[in-house]
Structure formats: structure tokens, C-alpha cells
Coordinates of C-alpha atoms and ligand atoms in Angstrom, one line a residue:
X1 CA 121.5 108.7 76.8
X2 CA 119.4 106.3 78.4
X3 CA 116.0 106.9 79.7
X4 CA 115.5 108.2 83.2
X5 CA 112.4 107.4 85.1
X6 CA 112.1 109.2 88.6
X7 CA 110.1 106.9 91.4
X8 CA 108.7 108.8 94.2
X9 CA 108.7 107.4 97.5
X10 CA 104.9 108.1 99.7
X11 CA 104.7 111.0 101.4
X12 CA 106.5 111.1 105.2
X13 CA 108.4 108.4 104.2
X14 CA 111.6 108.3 106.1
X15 CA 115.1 108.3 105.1
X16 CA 118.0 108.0 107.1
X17 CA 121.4 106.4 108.2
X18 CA 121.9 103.8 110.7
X19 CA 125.0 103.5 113.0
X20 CA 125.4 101.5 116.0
X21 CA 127.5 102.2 120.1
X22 CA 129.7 99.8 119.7
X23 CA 130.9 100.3 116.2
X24 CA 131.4 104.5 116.4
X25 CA 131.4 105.4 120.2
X26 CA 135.0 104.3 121.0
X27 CA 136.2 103.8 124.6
X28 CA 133.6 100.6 125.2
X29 CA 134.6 97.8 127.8
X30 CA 132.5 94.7 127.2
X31 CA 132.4 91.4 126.3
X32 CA 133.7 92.2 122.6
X33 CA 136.3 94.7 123.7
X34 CA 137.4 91.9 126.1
X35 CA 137.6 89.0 123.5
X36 CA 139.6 91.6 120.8
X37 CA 142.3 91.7 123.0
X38 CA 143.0 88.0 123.9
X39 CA 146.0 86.8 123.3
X40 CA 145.2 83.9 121.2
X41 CA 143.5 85.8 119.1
X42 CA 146.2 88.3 118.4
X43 CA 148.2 85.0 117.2
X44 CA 145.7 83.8 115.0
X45 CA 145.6 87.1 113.2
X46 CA 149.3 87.6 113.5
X47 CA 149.3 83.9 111.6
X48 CA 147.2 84.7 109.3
X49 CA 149.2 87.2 108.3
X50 CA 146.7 90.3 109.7
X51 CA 147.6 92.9 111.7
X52 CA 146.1 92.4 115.3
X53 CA 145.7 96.4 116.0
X54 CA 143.5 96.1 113.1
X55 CA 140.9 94.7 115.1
X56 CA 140.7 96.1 118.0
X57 CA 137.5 98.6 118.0
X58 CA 139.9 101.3 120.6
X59 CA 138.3 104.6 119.8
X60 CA 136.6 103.4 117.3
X61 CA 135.2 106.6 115.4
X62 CA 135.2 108.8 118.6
X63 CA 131.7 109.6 118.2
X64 CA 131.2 109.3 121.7
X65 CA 133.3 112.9 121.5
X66 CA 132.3 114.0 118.3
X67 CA 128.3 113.1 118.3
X68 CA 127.5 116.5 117.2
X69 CA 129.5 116.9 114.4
X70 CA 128.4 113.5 112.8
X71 CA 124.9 114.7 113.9
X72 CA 125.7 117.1 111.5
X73 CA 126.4 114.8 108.9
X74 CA 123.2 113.3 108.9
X75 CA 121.5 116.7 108.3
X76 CA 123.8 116.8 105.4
X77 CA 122.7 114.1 103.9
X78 CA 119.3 115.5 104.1
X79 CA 118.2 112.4 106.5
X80 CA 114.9 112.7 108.5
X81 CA 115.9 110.1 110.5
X82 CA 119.2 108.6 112.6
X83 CA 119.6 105.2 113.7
X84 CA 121.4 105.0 117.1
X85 CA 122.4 102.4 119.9
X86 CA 123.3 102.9 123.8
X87 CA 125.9 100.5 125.2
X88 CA 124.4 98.8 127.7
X89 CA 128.1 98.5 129.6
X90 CA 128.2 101.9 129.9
X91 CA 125.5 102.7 132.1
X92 CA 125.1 99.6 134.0
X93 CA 129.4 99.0 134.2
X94 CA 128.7 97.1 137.3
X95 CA 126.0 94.6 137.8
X96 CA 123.2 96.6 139.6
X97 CA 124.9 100.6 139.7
X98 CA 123.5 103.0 137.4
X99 CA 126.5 105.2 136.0
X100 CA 124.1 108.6 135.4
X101 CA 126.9 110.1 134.1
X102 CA 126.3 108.1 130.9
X103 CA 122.7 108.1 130.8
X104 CA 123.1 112.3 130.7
X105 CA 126.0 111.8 128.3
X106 CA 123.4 109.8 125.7
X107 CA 120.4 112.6 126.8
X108 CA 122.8 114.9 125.4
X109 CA 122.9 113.2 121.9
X110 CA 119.4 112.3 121.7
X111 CA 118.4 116.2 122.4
X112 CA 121.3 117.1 119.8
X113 CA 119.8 115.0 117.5
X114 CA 115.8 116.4 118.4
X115 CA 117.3 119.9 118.0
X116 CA 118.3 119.0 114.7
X117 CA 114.7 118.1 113.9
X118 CA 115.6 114.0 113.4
X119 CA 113.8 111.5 114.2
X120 CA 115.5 109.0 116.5
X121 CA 115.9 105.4 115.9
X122 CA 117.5 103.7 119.1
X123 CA 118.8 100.3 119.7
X124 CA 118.8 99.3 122.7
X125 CA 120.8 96.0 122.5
X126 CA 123.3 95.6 119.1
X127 CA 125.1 92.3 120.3
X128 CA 127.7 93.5 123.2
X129 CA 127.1 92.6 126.7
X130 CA 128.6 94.1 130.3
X131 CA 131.3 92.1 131.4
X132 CA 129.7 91.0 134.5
X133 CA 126.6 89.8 132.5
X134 CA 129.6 87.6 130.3
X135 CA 130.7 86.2 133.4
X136 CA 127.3 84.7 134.4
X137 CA 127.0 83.3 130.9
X138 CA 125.8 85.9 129.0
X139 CA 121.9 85.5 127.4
X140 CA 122.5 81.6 127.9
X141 CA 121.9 82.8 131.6
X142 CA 117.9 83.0 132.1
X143 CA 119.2 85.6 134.3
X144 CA 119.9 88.1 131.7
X145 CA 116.7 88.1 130.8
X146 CA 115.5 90.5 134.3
X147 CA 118.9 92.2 133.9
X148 CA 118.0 93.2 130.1
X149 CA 114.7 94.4 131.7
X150 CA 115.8 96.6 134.5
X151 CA 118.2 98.5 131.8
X152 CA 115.1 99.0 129.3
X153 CA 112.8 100.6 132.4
X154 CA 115.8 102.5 133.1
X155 CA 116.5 103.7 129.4
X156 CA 113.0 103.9 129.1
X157 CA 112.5 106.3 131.9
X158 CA 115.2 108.5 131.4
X159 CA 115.7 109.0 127.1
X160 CA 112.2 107.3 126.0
X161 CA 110.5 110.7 125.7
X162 CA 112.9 111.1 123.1
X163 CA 112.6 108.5 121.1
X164 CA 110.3 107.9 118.0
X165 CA 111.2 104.1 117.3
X166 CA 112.5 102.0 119.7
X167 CA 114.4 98.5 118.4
X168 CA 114.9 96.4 121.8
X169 CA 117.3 93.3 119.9
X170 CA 119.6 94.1 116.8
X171 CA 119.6 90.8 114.4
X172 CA 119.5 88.0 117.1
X173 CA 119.4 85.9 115.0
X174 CA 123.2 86.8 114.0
X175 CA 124.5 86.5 117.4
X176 CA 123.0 83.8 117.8
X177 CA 124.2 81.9 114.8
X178 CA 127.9 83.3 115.5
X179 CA 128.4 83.6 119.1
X180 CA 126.6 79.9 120.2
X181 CA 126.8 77.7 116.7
X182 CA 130.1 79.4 114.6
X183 CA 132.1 80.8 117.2
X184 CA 132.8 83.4 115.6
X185 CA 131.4 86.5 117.8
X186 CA 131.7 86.1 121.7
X187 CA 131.2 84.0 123.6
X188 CA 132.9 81.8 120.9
X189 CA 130.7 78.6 121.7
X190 CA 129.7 76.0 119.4
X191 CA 127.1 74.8 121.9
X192 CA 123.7 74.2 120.7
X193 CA 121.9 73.6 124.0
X194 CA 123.3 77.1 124.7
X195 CA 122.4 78.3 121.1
X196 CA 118.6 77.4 122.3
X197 CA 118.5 78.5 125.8
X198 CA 120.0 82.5 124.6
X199 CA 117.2 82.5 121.7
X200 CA 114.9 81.8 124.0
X201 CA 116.0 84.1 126.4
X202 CA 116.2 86.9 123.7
X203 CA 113.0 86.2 122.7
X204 CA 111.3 86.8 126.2
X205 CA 113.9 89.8 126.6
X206 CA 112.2 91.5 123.6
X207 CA 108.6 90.2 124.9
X208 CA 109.2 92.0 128.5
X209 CA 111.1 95.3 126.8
X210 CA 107.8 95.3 124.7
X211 CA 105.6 95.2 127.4
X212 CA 107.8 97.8 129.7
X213 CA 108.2 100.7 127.0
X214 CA 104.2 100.0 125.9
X215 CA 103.3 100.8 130.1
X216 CA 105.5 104.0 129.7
X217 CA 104.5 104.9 126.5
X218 CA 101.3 103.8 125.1
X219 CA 101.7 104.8 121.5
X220 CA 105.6 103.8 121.5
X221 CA 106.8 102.4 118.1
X222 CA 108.7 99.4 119.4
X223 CA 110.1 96.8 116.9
X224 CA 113.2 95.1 116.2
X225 CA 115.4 94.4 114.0
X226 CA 115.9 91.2 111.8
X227 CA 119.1 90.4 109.3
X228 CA 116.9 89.3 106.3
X229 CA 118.4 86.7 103.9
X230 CA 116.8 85.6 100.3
X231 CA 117.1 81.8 99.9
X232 CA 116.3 80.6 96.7
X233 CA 117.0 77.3 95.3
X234 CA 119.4 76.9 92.8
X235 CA 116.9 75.1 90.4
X236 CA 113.3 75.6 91.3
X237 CA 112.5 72.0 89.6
X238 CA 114.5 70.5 92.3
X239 CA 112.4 69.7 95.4
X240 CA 115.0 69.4 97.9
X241 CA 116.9 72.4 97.4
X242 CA 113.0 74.0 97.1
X243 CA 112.8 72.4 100.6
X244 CA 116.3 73.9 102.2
X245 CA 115.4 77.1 100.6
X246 CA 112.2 77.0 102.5
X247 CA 113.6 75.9 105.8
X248 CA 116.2 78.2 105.5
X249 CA 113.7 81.0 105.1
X250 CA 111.9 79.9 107.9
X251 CA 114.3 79.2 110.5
X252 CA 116.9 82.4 109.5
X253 CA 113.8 84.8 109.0
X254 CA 110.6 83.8 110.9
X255 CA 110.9 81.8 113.4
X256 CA 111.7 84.6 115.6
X257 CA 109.5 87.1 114.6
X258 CA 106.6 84.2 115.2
X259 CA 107.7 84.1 118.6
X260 CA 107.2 87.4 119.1
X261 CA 103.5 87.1 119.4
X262 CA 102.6 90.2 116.8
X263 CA 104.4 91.7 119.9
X264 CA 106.1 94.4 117.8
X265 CA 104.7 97.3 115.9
X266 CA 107.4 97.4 113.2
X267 CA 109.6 95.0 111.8
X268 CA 113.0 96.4 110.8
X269 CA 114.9 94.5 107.8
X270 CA 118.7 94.6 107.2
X271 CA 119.4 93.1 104.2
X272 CA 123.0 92.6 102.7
X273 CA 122.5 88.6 101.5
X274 CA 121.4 86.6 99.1
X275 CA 121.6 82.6 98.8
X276 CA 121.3 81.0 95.9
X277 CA 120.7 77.1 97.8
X278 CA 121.8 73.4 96.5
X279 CA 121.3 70.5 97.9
X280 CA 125.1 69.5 99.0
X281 CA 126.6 71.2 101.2
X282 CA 128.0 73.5 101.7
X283 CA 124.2 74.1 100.3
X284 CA 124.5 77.5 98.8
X285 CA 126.1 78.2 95.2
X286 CA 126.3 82.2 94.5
X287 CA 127.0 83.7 90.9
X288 CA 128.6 86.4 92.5
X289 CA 129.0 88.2 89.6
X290 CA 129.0 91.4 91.3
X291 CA 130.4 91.2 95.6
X292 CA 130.8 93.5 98.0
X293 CA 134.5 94.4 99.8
X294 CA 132.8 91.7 102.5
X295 CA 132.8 88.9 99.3
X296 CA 129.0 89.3 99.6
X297 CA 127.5 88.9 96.1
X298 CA 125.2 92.2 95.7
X299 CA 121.3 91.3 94.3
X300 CA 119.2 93.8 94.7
X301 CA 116.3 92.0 93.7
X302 CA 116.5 90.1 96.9
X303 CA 115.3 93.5 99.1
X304 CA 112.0 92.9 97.1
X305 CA 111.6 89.2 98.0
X306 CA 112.7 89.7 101.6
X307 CA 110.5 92.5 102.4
X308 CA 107.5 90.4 100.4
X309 CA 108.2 88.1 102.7
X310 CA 107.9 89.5 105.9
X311 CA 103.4 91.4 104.2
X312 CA 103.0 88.3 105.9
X313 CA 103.1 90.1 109.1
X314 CA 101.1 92.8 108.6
X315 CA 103.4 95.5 110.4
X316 CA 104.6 98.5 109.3
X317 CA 108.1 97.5 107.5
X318 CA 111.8 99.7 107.7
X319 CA 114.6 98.6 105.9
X320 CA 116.6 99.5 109.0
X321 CA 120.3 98.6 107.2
X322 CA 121.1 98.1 103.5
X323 CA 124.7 98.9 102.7
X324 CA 127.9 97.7 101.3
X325 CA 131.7 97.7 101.9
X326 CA 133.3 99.3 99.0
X327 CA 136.7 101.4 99.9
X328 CA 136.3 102.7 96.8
X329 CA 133.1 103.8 96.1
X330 CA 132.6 103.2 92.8
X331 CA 129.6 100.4 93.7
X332 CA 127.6 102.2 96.3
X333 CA 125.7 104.9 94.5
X334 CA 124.3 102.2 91.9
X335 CA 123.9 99.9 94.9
X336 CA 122.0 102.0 96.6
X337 CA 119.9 102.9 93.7
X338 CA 119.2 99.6 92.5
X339 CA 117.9 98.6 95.9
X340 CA 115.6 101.5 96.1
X341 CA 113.7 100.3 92.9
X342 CA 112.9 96.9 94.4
X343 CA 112.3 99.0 97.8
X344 CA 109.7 100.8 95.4
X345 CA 109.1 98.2 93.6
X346 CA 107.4 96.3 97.1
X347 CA 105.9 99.1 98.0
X348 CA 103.5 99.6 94.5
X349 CA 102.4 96.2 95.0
X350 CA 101.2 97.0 98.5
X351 CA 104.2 96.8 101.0
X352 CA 104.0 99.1 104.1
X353 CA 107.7 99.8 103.8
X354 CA 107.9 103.5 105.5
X355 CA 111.2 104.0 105.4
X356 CA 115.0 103.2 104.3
X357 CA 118.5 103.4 106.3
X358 CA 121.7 103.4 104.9
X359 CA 124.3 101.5 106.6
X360 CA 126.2 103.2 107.6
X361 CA 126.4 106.3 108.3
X362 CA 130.6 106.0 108.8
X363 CA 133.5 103.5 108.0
X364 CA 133.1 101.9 111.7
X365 CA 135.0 98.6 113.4
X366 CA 133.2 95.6 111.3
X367 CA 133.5 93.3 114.3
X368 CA 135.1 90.3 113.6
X369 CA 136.5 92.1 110.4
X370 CA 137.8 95.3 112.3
X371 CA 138.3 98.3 110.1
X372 CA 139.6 97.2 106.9
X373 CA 135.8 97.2 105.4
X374 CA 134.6 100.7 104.5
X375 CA 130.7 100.9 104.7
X376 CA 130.6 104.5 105.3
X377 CA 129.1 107.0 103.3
X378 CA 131.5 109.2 104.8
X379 CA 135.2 107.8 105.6
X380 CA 136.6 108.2 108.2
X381 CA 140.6 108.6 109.7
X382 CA 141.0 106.3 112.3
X383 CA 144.2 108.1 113.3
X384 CA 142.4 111.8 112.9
X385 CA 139.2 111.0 113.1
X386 CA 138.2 113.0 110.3
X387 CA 135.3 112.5 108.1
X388 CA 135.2 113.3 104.3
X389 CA 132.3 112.5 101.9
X390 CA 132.4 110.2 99.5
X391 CA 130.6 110.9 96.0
X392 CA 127.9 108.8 96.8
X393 CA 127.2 110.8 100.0
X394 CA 126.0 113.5 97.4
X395 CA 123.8 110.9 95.4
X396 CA 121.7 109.4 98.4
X397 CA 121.7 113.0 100.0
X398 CA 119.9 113.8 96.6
X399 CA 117.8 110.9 96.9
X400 CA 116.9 112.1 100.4
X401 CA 115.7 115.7 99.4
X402 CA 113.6 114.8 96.4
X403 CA 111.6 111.1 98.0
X404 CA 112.6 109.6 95.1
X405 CA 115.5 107.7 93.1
X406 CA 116.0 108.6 89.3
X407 CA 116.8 104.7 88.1
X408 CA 117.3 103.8 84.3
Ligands
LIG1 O1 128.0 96.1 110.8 C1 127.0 95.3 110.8 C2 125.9 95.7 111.8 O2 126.4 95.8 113.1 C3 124.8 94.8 111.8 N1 124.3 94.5 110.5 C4 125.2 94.1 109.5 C5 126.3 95.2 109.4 C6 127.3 94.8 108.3 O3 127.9 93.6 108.6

């Protein structure tokens, strides 16, 4: 048998599950339910021999229904904390009209989740947009930026009392890099000029947010969060992949955060990647030994380096989403537990890391991937909608209740 060694986790720190509207609620219209459904799109899947129904996020989990019950889920899993998002398209539908109706629909959930004794997470933004806001060019539009605000003073006056972190921006960064340089997210651009003006747009969008939960709340925790990626080179002898791993670094997972201002009083982390870089393109060479259902090579050593990385900002840190697709579940528990030991690991040499989220808390609609990955601790029957544990529910639930991982 090997050795076990237990590693405690600090006192209050918090563990929990992170989902997003989008991906769980069901019933959204928006710029991505919009794009789902074009026609072209449906015959480049079709072509590619996918099924188009396959990805289209519809009613996604139904959690919009069946909030309480996956509250419950959470408790299960012995969480102190839930990570949630509001879809901006359902309470402002129409540019400038409030829909209350939603706003008392998502005060139901938060309280649910308060009566349940969690603390709550909430995301305000997580990459979808109202279709009128698409129609004016989306955050490309300086415009957006007053819109975004009006909806965080609203949020904020109606649901902030419940909230204990707020994250204004889910990874910019990512729909950014796929919705302006890729194409692959809307609005499907590969437009540069328009890459720049939405960063810069997000970034005074997350200054202003900032600023308007701060006057409502003085001791608010508002952060954001960032999808973390460790670049090394490939060969550390070799200056210029040292030099793309660098820039990578900076441009992927700084740059933003600088612009912030030490506007933020927590940085969330989502890490899933790794890049091992070279110098010729197409610049990155993984061993991928071990991947993911996603193809995504898993190295849980990289946590460590990322959240090492981001001491530099002298904020408390979350790992706000760490997860994997794996259908099958016979990679998550280890993958979770490997993680935590470099999550641990940073901490014992000083890291303010105060808490971990799995993601996810469900199998959800993977965007551009739709359903077919399963990153869900719990699955779930898109035809039923029920949910059933998988055995590594029971292992991180375990993890949960004792603060600490048992590793080899
Ligand atoms: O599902 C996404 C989530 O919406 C944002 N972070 C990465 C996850 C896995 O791809």
C-alpha cells in the first residue's frame, strides 16, 4: 500500500462548485442562442458529420426550473460555497426595460442558496450579450460600456446584499481571443481593430462595475475572473521560445489584470491549460501524455506555476474553475487530487489562495462544443433532466468536509 499523507487546507478556506446562466439555466435568447441556430452553422456541423441539435444550448440543464434541487447538490457535496451567473438578456431583454420578473426570479435563488448557508459567488457577465447590445456591435461598441454599467447598479441594488464575491467579467480574455481574433465564439470576427476596441471596453466595464458595487457596498469583494494558462518553453536553453513563453504569459495572463489598476480585491484563476512553447509555429508542442475528453493535456503542476504567477499581485487568490471533461470518470477524482497538492503546494510557500471551485458543478452546453463534453460532477439527462452522481462526486465531497486531500 502506498503511503498516504493528508494536507490540510487553512482554516475558512472555501470550497465549492462553479456553474455559469448560460450553460445550466436553459430558455436564454442572446447573442449565442442566436448564432447556435444559423443556418450555416447547422451545415457546417451537418458536414462535419455532427449532429446540429447537439449544439444548440435549448434547456440546457433546466436549472432555471430546478435551482433548488441542484442547490441541493452543492450541499451534498459538502461545498461552502456556489459559483453563479445572471444572464444579463434576461433582465434587460430590451435595450432600456427592466424585466423584474427576472431580477425576483434570481432573488429567489440567491436566498435559496443563503438559506442553505452558502456563500455566493456571482458572475455578472460570462460571455453572452442581449441581442440588441449584438446589434450595436456588441463590447466593440464604446456604448456597451454605460449599458454594462446601468445592469451592474441595477444588479447591484436589487441582489448585492446577497452576495459575498462579486466577479464583474468571466475570462475576457477568452472572448476576446475567440469572438474578435478566431471566430470561433460570437460575433465570429477576425478583426483586430475590433479585438482592441472590446478589450478596452471590458476593461473600463470592469473599472466602472468596480467602482459602482464599491459605492453600494464598501467592503464588497469584487474580482474577476482570468483563464490562466502555463507557458513554458519547450527547452529553457533556447532564448526565443524563453521569449514567446514570456510574452505569451504576459499578454494571455497580465496584461489585463495590469489594466485593472489593483482595481480588484481578488483575482479568480481558471485553469485547464498548459503550453509547452517552440519557436515554430504553430509555437506550442504538448506531451499530452495524459488529455482531457476536450484533448487538453492535464499537468497539474501548472496550477502551482499559474497561481505563483499571479503573488505578483498581492490579492487574495480563488481558483474559481479547475475541471475536466471525462464522460467516464475514471480521471477526475485523481485530477482533482493532483491539483489540490500544487493548490497546497502554493499555498505553503506563501500563496493567499482562499479557496477552490470545481468546474462544474453539472454536465452543461460546452459552447462551441455543445453537450458531448461531460465536466459535471454530477451527470446529467438532457432529455430528463436528471442528475446522478458520479464516484468522484463522493471523493471531492470528502475532500470538502475534512479541508484537506489525502495524496500519495
Ligand atoms: O465551460 C467553460 C466555462 O464557461 C469557462 N471556463 C472554461 C470552461 C471549460 O471550457
Amino acid at each position: 500500500m502506498p503511503k498516504q499523507k493528508i494536507l490540510k487546507f487553512p482554516a475558512g478556506f472555501l470550497w465549492g462548485v462553479s456553474t455559469s446562466a448560460y450553460q445550466i439555466e436553459g430558455g436564454n435568447v442572446n447573442d449565442w442562442s442566436q448564432w447556435e441556430k444559423l443556418e450555416a452553422r447547422s451545415k457546417k456541423l451537418s458536414a462535419e458529420g455532427k449532429k446540429p441539435a447537439d449544439y444548440i444550448c435549448g434547456s440546457a440543464c433546466d436549472s432555471y426550473n430546478r435551482y433548488e434541487e441542484d442547490l441541493d447538490l452543492v450541499k451534498n457535496l459538502n461545498c461552502g460555497a456556489y459559483r453563479l451567473g445572471i444572464e444579463w438578456s434576461r433582465i434587460e431583454p430590451e435595450q432600456g426595460q427592466w424585466n423584474l420578473k427576472e431580477v425576483e426570479h434570481y432573488r429567489q435563488v440567491l436566498q435559496a442558496a443563503k438559506a442553505g448557508n452558502l456563500k455566493i459567488v456571482l458572475t455578472l457577465w460570462h460571455w453572452t450579450l442581449p441581442l440588441w447590445l449584438t446589434a450595436q456591435g456588441g463590447w466593440a461598441n464604446k456604448k456597451a460600456v454605460e449599458y454594462f454599467v446601468r445592469y451592474v447598479e441595477l444588479i447591484a441594488g436589487e441582489l448585492g446584499s446577497y452576495v459575498d464575491y462579486w466577479v464583474i467579467l468571466n475570462e475576457p480574455m477568452v472572448h476576446l481571443a475567440n469572438g474578435y481574433l478566431t471566430g470561433k465564439f460570437p460575433p465570429n470576427k477576425k478583426n483586430i481593430f475590433q479585438a482592441c476596441k472590446a478589450y478596452n471596453n471590458l476593461t473600463k466595464a470592469h473599472l466602472m462595475g468596480y467602482g459602482i458595487i464599491h459605492k453600494k457596498f464598501r467592503l464588497a469583494k469584487v474580482g474577476l475572473t482570468m483563464l490562466t494558462n502555463y507557458f513554458e518553453p519547450a527547452r529553457r536553453w533556447c532564448a526565443g521560445e524563453w521569449l514567446i513563453a514570456k510574452l505569451a504569459n504576459h499578454c494571455w495572463n497580465d496584461r489585463f489584470v495590469k489594466k485593472l489598476k489593483n482595481k480588484f480585491d481578488f483575482l479568480g484563476l481558471d485553469y485547464y491549460f498548459h503550453d509547452r512553447i517552440v519557436w515554430y509555429p504553430p509555437f506550442k508542442k504538448n506531451l499530452n501524455a495524459s488529455v482531457t475528453g476536450m484533448g487538453w493535456e492535464i499537468f497539474p503542476q501548472g496550477i502551482y506555476k499559474v497561481l505563483k504567477n499571479y503573488k505578483k499581485f498581492n490579492k487574495p487568490l480563488f481558483v474559481m474553475e479547475n475541471g475536466l471533461a471525462d464522460a467516464k470518470d475514471n480521471k477526475r477524482a485523481k485530477f482533482i487530487i493532483e491539483h489540490l497538492k500544487y493548490v497546497h503546494q502554493a499555498i505553503g510557500e506563501g500563496g493567499d489562495v482562499q479557496g477552490y471551485f470545481y468546474w462544474s458543478l453539472l454536465d452543461n452546453f460546452e459552447w462551441a462544443d455543445g453537450f458531448a463534453p461531460k465536466f459535471g460532477l454530477y451527470s446529467v439527462d438532457h432529455k430528463t433532466f436528471k442528475r446522478s452522481a458520479r464516484p468522484s462526486a463522493k471523493v471531492y465531497a470528502e475532500i470538502c468536509k475534512n479541508n484537506a486531500v489525502e495524496v500519495d
